[in-house]
CSV table of C-alpha atoms in Angstrom, one decimal:
chain,number,residue,atom,x,y,z
A,854,MET,CA,107.1,-0.8,156.3
A,855,ILE,CA,109.4,0.6,153.5
A,856,ARG,CA,111.0,3.9,154.4
A,857,ARG,CA,110.5,6.5,151.7
A,858,ARG,CA,113.7,8.0,150.4
A,859,ALA,CA,113.8,11.8,150.5
A,860,PRO,CA,114.3,13.6,147.3
A,861,ARG,CA,117.6,15.2,146.8
A,862,VAL,CA,117.2,19.0,146.3
A,863,SER,CA,120.1,20.7,144.5
A,864,ASP,CA,122.1,23.2,146.5
A,865,ALA,CA,121.7,26.2,144.1
A,866,PRO,CA,118.1,27.2,144.8
A,867,ARG,CA,118.6,26.4,148.5
A,868,VAL,CA,121.7,28.6,148.8
A,869,ALA,CA,120.0,31.5,147.0
A,870,SER,CA,117.1,31.5,149.4
A,871,TYR,CA,119.0,31.8,152.6
A,872,PRO,CA,120.6,34.8,154.4
A,873,HIS,CA,124.3,35.2,154.9
A,874,PRO,CA,125.8,31.7,155.8
A,875,TYR,CA,128.4,32.8,158.3
A,876,PRO,CA,126.7,34.9,161.1
A,877,GLU,CA,128.9,36.6,163.6
A,878,GLY,CA,129.6,34.7,166.9
A,879,TRP,CA,131.6,32.1,168.7
A,880,TYR,CA,132.3,28.7,167.0
A,881,ARG,CA,133.8,25.5,168.3
A,882,LEU,CA,137.0,24.6,166.3
A,883,ALA,CA,138.4,21.5,168.1
A,884,ALA,CA,138.7,19.6,171.3
A,885,SER,CA,141.5,21.0,173.5
A,886,ALA,CA,143.2,17.6,173.8
A,887,SER,CA,143.5,17.3,170.0
A,888,LEU,CA,145.9,20.2,169.8
A,889,ARG,CA,149.1,19.6,171.8
A,890,ARG,CA,151.8,22.2,172.5
A,891,GLY,CA,153.7,23.1,169.4
A,892,GLN,CA,151.1,21.6,167.1
A,893,THR,CA,149.4,23.4,164.1
A,894,ARG,CA,146.2,22.6,162.3
A,895,TYR,CA,144.7,23.8,159.0
A,896,LEU,CA,141.0,24.7,159.0
A,897,GLU,CA,138.5,25.6,156.3
A,898,CYS,CA,135.3,27.0,157.7
A,899,LEU,CA,133.3,30.2,158.0
A,900,GLY,CA,134.2,31.2,154.5
A,901,GLY,CA,137.9,31.3,155.1
A,902,GLN,CA,141.1,29.3,155.6
A,903,PHE,CA,142.9,29.4,159.0
A,904,VAL,CA,145.8,28.0,160.9
A,905,LEU,CA,145.2,27.0,164.6
A,906,TRP,CA,148.3,26.6,166.7
A,907,ARG,CA,149.4,26.2,170.3
A,908,GLU,CA,152.4,27.9,171.8
A,909,GLN,CA,155.1,25.6,173.1
A,910,ASP,CA,155.8,27.2,176.5
A,911,SER,CA,152.6,28.8,177.6
A,912,GLY,CA,150.2,26.4,175.9
A,913,ARG,CA,148.0,29.3,174.7
A,914,VAL,CA,146.0,28.7,171.5
A,915,HIS,CA,145.8,31.1,168.5
A,916,LEU,CA,144.0,31.3,165.3
A,917,MET,CA,145.0,33.4,162.2
A,918,ASP,CA,144.7,33.5,158.5
A,919,ALA,CA,146.4,30.4,157.1
A,920,PHE,CA,148.4,31.8,154.2
A,921,CYS,CA,151.7,33.7,154.7
A,922,PRO,CA,151.4,37.3,153.6
A,923,HIS,CA,155.0,37.0,152.1
A,924,LEU,CA,154.5,34.5,149.3
A,925,GLY,CA,151.3,32.6,150.2
A,926,THR,CA,152.7,29.5,152.0
A,927,ASN,CA,150.3,27.6,154.2
A,928,LEU,CA,151.5,28.4,157.7
A,929,ALA,CA,150.0,25.1,159.0
A,930,LEU,CA,152.9,23.3,157.3
A,931,GLY,CA,155.3,25.3,159.5
A,932,ARG,CA,156.6,24.9,163.0
A,933,VAL,CA,155.8,26.6,166.3
A,934,ARG,CA,158.8,28.3,167.7
A,935,GLY,CA,158.2,29.4,171.3
A,936,ASP,CA,155.4,31.9,171.1
A,937,CYS,CA,155.6,32.3,167.3
A,938,ILE,CA,154.6,30.3,164.2
A,939,GLU,CA,157.3,29.9,161.6
A,940,CYS,CA,156.6,29.8,157.8
A,941,PRO,CA,158.2,26.7,156.3
A,942,PHE,CA,159.2,28.5,153.0
A,943,HIS,CA,161.4,31.4,154.2
A,944,LEU,CA,161.3,30.9,158.0
A,945,TRP,CA,159.5,34.2,158.7
A,946,GLN,CA,158.2,34.1,162.2
A,947,PHE,CA,154.8,35.6,163.2
A,948,ASP,CA,153.7,36.3,166.7
A,949,ASN,CA,150.1,35.8,167.9
A,950,ASP,CA,149.2,39.4,167.0
A,951,GLY,CA,150.0,38.6,163.3
A,952,ARG,CA,153.2,40.7,163.2
A,953,VAL,CA,156.6,39.6,161.9
A,954,ARG,CA,158.9,38.9,164.8
A,955,HIS,CA,161.9,37.6,162.9
A,956,ILE,CA,163.3,37.0,159.4
A,957,PRO,CA,166.5,35.0,159.4
A,958,TYR,CA,168.0,36.8,156.3
A,959,SER,CA,166.9,40.4,157.0
A,960,GLU,CA,167.0,43.0,159.7
A,961,HIS,CA,164.2,44.9,158.0
A,962,PRO,CA,161.0,43.0,158.6
A,963,PRO,CA,157.7,44.6,157.4
A,964,THR,CA,155.8,46.4,160.2
A,965,GLY,CA,152.2,46.2,161.2
A,966,VAL,CA,149.7,43.4,161.4
A,967,LEU,CA,150.1,41.3,158.3
A,968,THR,CA,147.9,38.2,159.0
A,969,ARG,CA,144.6,38.4,160.9
A,970,PRO,CA,144.4,37.0,164.4
A,971,PHE,CA,141.1,36.0,165.8
A,972,PRO,CA,139.8,35.9,169.5
A,973,VAL,CA,140.1,32.4,170.9
A,974,GLN,CA,138.9,31.0,174.2
A,975,GLU,CA,139.3,27.5,175.7
A,976,VAL,CA,136.3,26.5,177.8
A,977,HIS,CA,135.7,23.1,179.4
A,978,GLY,CA,138.0,21.2,177.1
A,979,GLN,CA,137.0,22.9,173.8
A,980,ILE,CA,138.5,25.5,171.6
A,981,PHE,CA,136.3,28.4,170.4
A,982,ALA,CA,137.0,31.3,168.1
A,983,TYR,CA,135.0,34.5,167.5
A,984,HIS,CA,134.1,35.2,163.8
A,985,ARG,CA,133.4,38.8,162.7
A,986,HIS,CA,132.2,40.0,159.3
A,987,ASP,CA,134.3,43.1,159.0
A,988,ARG,CA,138.0,42.2,159.6
A,989,SER,CA,139.4,44.6,157.0
A,990,ALA,CA,141.2,46.6,159.6
A,991,TYR,CA,144.0,44.3,160.7
A,992,GLY,CA,145.0,44.7,164.2
A,993,ASP,CA,141.4,45.4,165.4
A,994,ASP,CA,141.6,44.6,169.1
A,995,LEU,CA,137.9,45.2,169.8
A,996,PRO,CA,136.9,42.4,172.2
A,997,PRO,CA,134.0,40.1,171.4
A,998,PRO,CA,130.7,41.5,172.8
A,999,TYR,CA,130.3,38.4,175.0
A,1000,ASP,CA,132.4,35.3,176.1
A,1001,VAL,CA,131.8,31.7,175.5
A,1002,PRO,CA,129.4,30.5,178.2
A,1003,ARG,CA,130.8,28.6,181.1
A,1004,ILE,CA,129.0,26.0,183.2
A,1005,GLU,CA,129.3,27.1,186.8
A,1006,GLU,CA,128.9,23.6,188.2
A,1007,VAL,CA,131.8,22.4,186.1
A,1008,ASP,CA,134.0,25.2,187.4
A,1009,ASP,CA,133.2,24.4,191.0
A,1010,GLY,CA,133.3,20.6,190.7
A,1011,ARG,CA,129.7,19.7,191.2
A,1012,PHE,CA,129.4,18.5,187.5
A,1013,VAL,CA,131.9,16.1,185.9
A,1014,TYR,CA,132.6,15.3,182.3
A,1015,ARG,CA,130.5,12.4,181.0
A,1016,GLY,CA,131.1,12.2,177.3
A,1017,HIS,CA,131.0,13.6,173.7
A,1018,HIS,CA,129.4,12.6,170.4
A,1019,ASP,CA,130.4,13.6,166.9
A,1020,GLY,CA,127.3,14.5,165.0
A,1021,GLY,CA,129.1,14.6,161.7
A,1022,ARG,CA,128.3,17.0,158.9
A,1023,VAL,CA,124.7,18.0,158.2
A,1024,GLY,CA,123.7,19.7,154.9
A,1025,MET,CA,121.8,22.6,156.4
A,1026,HIS,CA,122.1,26.4,156.8
A,1027,ILE,CA,123.0,27.3,160.4
A,1028,ILE,CA,119.8,29.5,160.8
A,1029,GLU,CA,117.7,26.4,160.6
A,1030,PHE,CA,118.5,25.3,164.2
A,1031,ALA,CA,117.3,28.7,165.5
A,1032,GLU,CA,114.2,28.5,163.3
A,1033,ASN,CA,113.6,25.0,164.7
A,1034,VAL,CA,113.5,26.3,168.2
A,1035,ALA,CA,110.9,29.0,167.4
A,1036,ASP,CA,108.8,26.6,165.4
A,1037,SER,CA,106.9,25.1,168.3
A,1038,ALA,CA,104.2,23.7,165.9
A,1039,HIS,CA,106.6,21.0,164.7
A,1040,PHE,CA,107.5,19.5,168.0
A,1041,GLN,CA,104.5,17.2,168.4
A,1042,PRO,CA,104.1,15.8,164.9
A,1043,LEU,CA,107.9,15.3,164.4
A,1044,HIS,CA,109.1,14.6,167.9
A,1045,GLY,CA,106.0,13.2,169.6
A,1046,GLN,CA,107.0,9.5,169.1
A,1047,PHE,CA,109.3,8.1,171.7
A,1048,LEU,CA,112.5,6.6,170.2
A,1049,ILE,CA,115.0,4.2,171.7
A,1050,PRO,CA,117.9,6.6,172.7
A,1051,TRP,CA,120.8,6.8,170.2
A,1052,THR,CA,118.6,5.2,167.5
A,1053,PRO,CA,115.8,6.1,165.1
A,1054,ILE,CA,113.7,3.2,166.3
A,1055,PRO,CA,110.3,4.1,167.7
A,1056,ILE,CA,108.5,2.2,170.5
A,1057,ARG,CA,104.8,1.7,169.8
A,1058,GLY,CA,102.5,2.9,172.5
A,1059,ILE,CA,104.9,5.4,174.0
A,1060,GLN,CA,104.5,9.1,173.1
A,1061,VAL,CA,106.3,12.2,174.3
A,1062,GLU,CA,104.2,15.2,175.2
A,1063,HIS,CA,106.1,18.5,174.7
A,1064,SER,CA,105.1,21.7,176.5
A,1065,ILE,CA,107.1,24.6,174.8
A,1066,ASP,CA,107.9,28.1,175.7
A,1067,TRP,CA,110.3,30.5,174.0
A,1068,MET,CA,111.8,33.8,175.2
A,1069,LEU,CA,114.5,36.3,174.6
A,1070,ASP,CA,117.0,37.2,177.3
A,1071,ASP,CA,116.4,40.7,178.8
A,1072,GLU,CA,120.0,40.9,180.1
A,1073,ARG,CA,121.9,39.3,177.3
A,1074,PRO,CA,120.7,40.6,173.8
A,1075,TRP,CA,122.7,37.9,172.1
A,1076,ALA,CA,120.8,35.0,173.9
A,1077,MET,CA,117.5,33.3,173.5
A,1078,HIS,CA,116.0,30.4,175.3
A,1079,LEU,CA,113.6,27.5,174.8
A,1080,LEU,CA,111.9,25.7,177.7
A,1081,ASP,CA,110.6,22.2,177.0
A,1082,ASP,CA,108.8,20.0,179.6
A,1083,ALA,CA,108.7,16.5,178.1
A,1084,VAL,CA,106.5,13.9,179.6
A,1085,LEU,CA,106.0,10.3,178.5
A,1086,ASN,CA,102.5,9.0,177.6
A,1087,LEU,CA,102.2,5.3,177.9
A,1088,PHE,CA,99.1,4.0,175.9
A,1089,GLY,CA,97.2,7.2,176.7
A,1090,ARG,CA,98.3,7.6,180.3
A,1091,ARG,CA,100.7,10.3,181.3
A,1092,ILE,CA,103.7,9.2,183.4
A,1093,ASP,CA,104.5,12.4,185.3
A,1094,GLN,CA,107.2,10.6,187.3
A,1095,VAL,CA,109.2,10.3,184.1
A,1096,LYS,CA,109.5,14.0,183.2
A,1097,VAL,CA,112.5,15.9,181.9
A,1098,HIS,CA,112.7,19.7,181.9
A,1099,ALA,CA,115.0,21.1,179.3
A,1100,ARG,CA,116.3,24.6,178.9
A,1101,VAL,CA,118.0,25.3,175.6
A,1102,SER,CA,120.0,28.5,175.4
A,1103,PHE,CA,121.4,30.0,172.2
A,1104,TRP,CA,124.6,32.0,172.9
A,1105,GLY,CA,124.6,33.7,169.6
A,1106,PRO,CA,123.3,32.6,166.2
A,1107,GLY,CA,123.7,28.8,166.7
A,1108,GLY,CA,127.4,28.2,167.0
A,1109,VAL,CA,127.1,27.5,170.7
A,1110,ILE,CA,124.0,26.1,172.4
A,1111,ILE,CA,123.8,25.1,176.0
A,1112,PHE,CA,121.3,22.5,177.1
A,1113,ARG,CA,120.3,21.9,180.7
A,1114,PHE,CA,118.3,18.8,181.5
A,1115,SER,CA,116.7,18.6,184.9
A,1116,ILE,CA,115.5,15.2,186.1
A,1117,PRO,CA,113.4,15.1,189.3
A,1118,LYS,CA,115.1,13.4,192.2
A,1119,VAL,CA,118.2,12.6,190.1
A,1120,GLY,CA,120.0,15.9,189.2
A,1121,GLU,CA,121.0,17.9,186.2
A,1122,ILE,CA,122.9,17.4,183.0
A,1123,ALA,CA,124.5,20.3,181.0
A,1124,MET,CA,125.5,19.9,177.4
A,1125,TYR,CA,127.1,21.9,174.7
A,1126,GLN,CA,125.8,21.4,171.2
A,1127,THR,CA,127.9,23.3,168.7
A,1128,LEU,CA,127.6,24.0,164.9
A,1129,LEU,CA,130.5,25.1,162.8
A,1130,PRO,CA,129.6,26.2,159.2
A,1131,VAL,CA,132.2,24.6,156.9
A,1132,GLY,CA,130.1,25.7,153.9
A,1133,PRO,CA,126.9,27.7,153.2
A,1134,LEU,CA,124.9,24.5,153.5
A,1135,GLU,CA,127.1,22.3,155.7
A,1136,GLN,CA,127.5,22.3,159.4
A,1137,ARG,CA,130.0,20.3,161.6
A,1138,VAL,CA,128.0,19.3,164.7
A,1139,HIS,CA,129.4,18.2,168.0
A,1140,PHE,CA,127.9,17.3,171.5
A,1141,HIS,CA,129.9,17.6,174.7
A,1142,TRP,CA,128.2,17.0,178.1
A,1143,PHE,CA,128.6,17.1,181.9
A,1144,ALA,CA,126.4,15.9,184.7
A,1145,ASP,CA,125.9,15.9,188.4
A,1146,ARG,CA,128.6,13.5,189.7
A,1147,HIS,CA,125.9,11.4,191.5
A,1148,ALA,CA,123.7,11.0,188.5
A,1149,PRO,CA,123.8,7.4,187.1
A,1150,ARG,CA,125.9,7.2,183.9
A,1151,LEU,CA,123.3,5.0,182.2
A,1152,LEU,CA,120.6,7.5,182.9
A,1153,VAL,CA,122.7,10.4,181.6
A,1154,SER,CA,123.4,8.5,178.4
A,1155,TYR,CA,119.7,7.8,178.1
A,1156,VAL,CA,118.8,11.5,178.3
A,1157,ILE,CA,121.5,12.7,175.9
A,1158,GLY,CA,120.8,9.8,173.5
A,1159,GLY,CA,117.1,10.7,173.6
A,1160,TRP,CA,117.9,14.2,172.5
A,1161,VAL,CA,120.3,13.1,169.8
A,1162,SER,CA,117.7,10.8,168.4
A,1163,GLN,CA,115.2,13.6,168.3
A,1164,TRP,CA,117.6,16.0,166.7
A,1165,GLN,CA,118.4,13.4,164.0
A,1166,GLN,CA,114.7,13.4,163.0
A,1167,ASP,CA,115.1,17.0,161.8
A,1168,ILE,CA,118.0,16.3,159.5
A,1169,GLU,CA,116.1,15.0,156.5
A,1170,ILE,CA,113.8,18.1,156.6
A,1171,TRP,CA,116.8,20.5,156.9
A,1172,GLU,CA,118.7,18.9,154.1
A,1173,ASN,CA,115.8,19.2,151.6
A,1174,LYS,CA,114.2,22.6,152.3
A,1175,VAL,CA,114.5,26.2,151.2
A,1176,TYR,CA,114.3,29.3,153.3
A,1177,ARG,CA,111.1,31.4,153.0
A,1178,ALA,CA,112.1,35.1,153.6
A,1179,ARG,CA,108.4,35.9,153.8
A,1180,PRO,CA,106.7,32.8,155.2
A,1181,VAL,CA,102.9,32.4,155.2
A,1182,LEU,CA,102.1,31.7,158.9
A,1183,CYS,CA,98.9,31.0,160.7
A,1184,ARG,CA,97.8,32.5,164.0
A,1185,ASP,CA,99.0,29.5,166.0
A,1186,ASP,CA,102.5,29.1,164.6
A,1187,GLY,CA,105.5,29.8,166.9
A,1188,PRO,CA,107.3,33.2,167.2
A,1189,VAL,CA,109.2,32.8,163.9
A,1190,HIS,CA,109.2,36.6,163.1
A,1191,ALA,CA,110.3,37.6,166.6
A,1192,MET,CA,113.2,35.1,166.4
A,1193,ARG,CA,114.2,36.4,162.9
A,1194,ARG,CA,114.3,40.0,164.2
A,1195,TRP,CA,116.6,38.8,167.0
A,1196,TYR,CA,118.8,36.8,164.6
A,1197,ARG,CA,119.5,39.8,162.3
A,1198,GLN,CA,122.0,41.2,164.8
A,1199,PHE,CA,124.4,38.5,163.8
A,1200,LEU,CA,124.2,39.1,160.0
A,1201,PRO,CA,126.1,41.7,157.9
A,1202,ASP,CA,124.4,45.1,157.5
A,1203,THR,CA,123.9,44.3,153.9
A,1204,VAL,CA,121.5,41.4,154.0
A,1205,ASP,CA,119.6,39.8,151.1
A,1206,PRO,CA,116.9,42.1,149.8
A,1207,ALA,CA,114.2,39.4,150.2
A,1208,ASP,CA,115.1,39.1,153.9
A,1209,SER,CA,114.8,42.8,154.6
A,1210,HIS,CA,111.2,43.3,153.6
A,1211,ALA,CA,108.7,44.3,156.2
A,1212,GLU,CA,107.3,41.2,157.7
A,1213,PRO,CA,103.7,40.3,156.9
A,1214,LYS,CA,101.2,39.8,159.6
A,1215,PRO,CA,100.1,36.2,160.3
A,1216,ARG,CA,97.0,35.1,158.5
A,1217,ASP,CA,94.0,34.0,160.4
């Protein structure tokens, strides 16, 4: 069978249809091991330019605006001096609060916060930063409303690191993943065919039956959850012994998603899937997982690879669609409107007019 090539939809009408591309929340920037003490890195993402750097002595990581407020030099080209970053042009040194600590040729450094620092947390071998919309007031030390989620079993040693996968760059708006979770009607037609893990290759005669439930978190207003019981069906016969229960938890708008896979009589797997918007329609995707130390490595790889293969099936759809601010839904569609009401907390107060209309009732 010849695979049909998807049409290439231009970005202009797609960008115009979506809400703000950089919702407020936590985002993964890099693996902890990729930034050694004294190192700097230049990043372009979330609509800005940043320098990520690690102190020499304490090893703490910081993120701030990349360009020196003096004459605009890229600070990522500079050096880390103790707990400061030094501009390579005039050797001005800035501390992690964005203040000038030292100027070699002057005893009269400017006062106040001159380059924006951002909240940073390192969790289970990954570096995350919190993005806010309104950072006009430099020196704003208001803490993020929630922390990057930790996995309790990793902290106490029950789970061990089992791998990571670079998902590359996907030409989609970040809201699409949240929409995907609420769109329960697409699971069976798009994800009902069993695929060989880590590949797009289907196996004839084996189907995957999905039982979906979606809910908001009563205790954490920034969180939502999807429950999926996936059972294999072999030539019309359910194989209940091969069942995987998945709990997918969004910690914010889609920058950090925690998956928990429970396999009967084997144990559990916990995975971070992270999305970093590097452009309005471009996401940097990464997977990072842990498992019960007694779970067979091959089985863990099978489960994670199965999810990655399912996720990849959505990419062609995401990269060739627009956003409908007022979608026409039927009675049996998923809770799309409820999810969108929840999602608006992460968007700027001034949202696109088309997205702020009262939502129509589903049609019969």
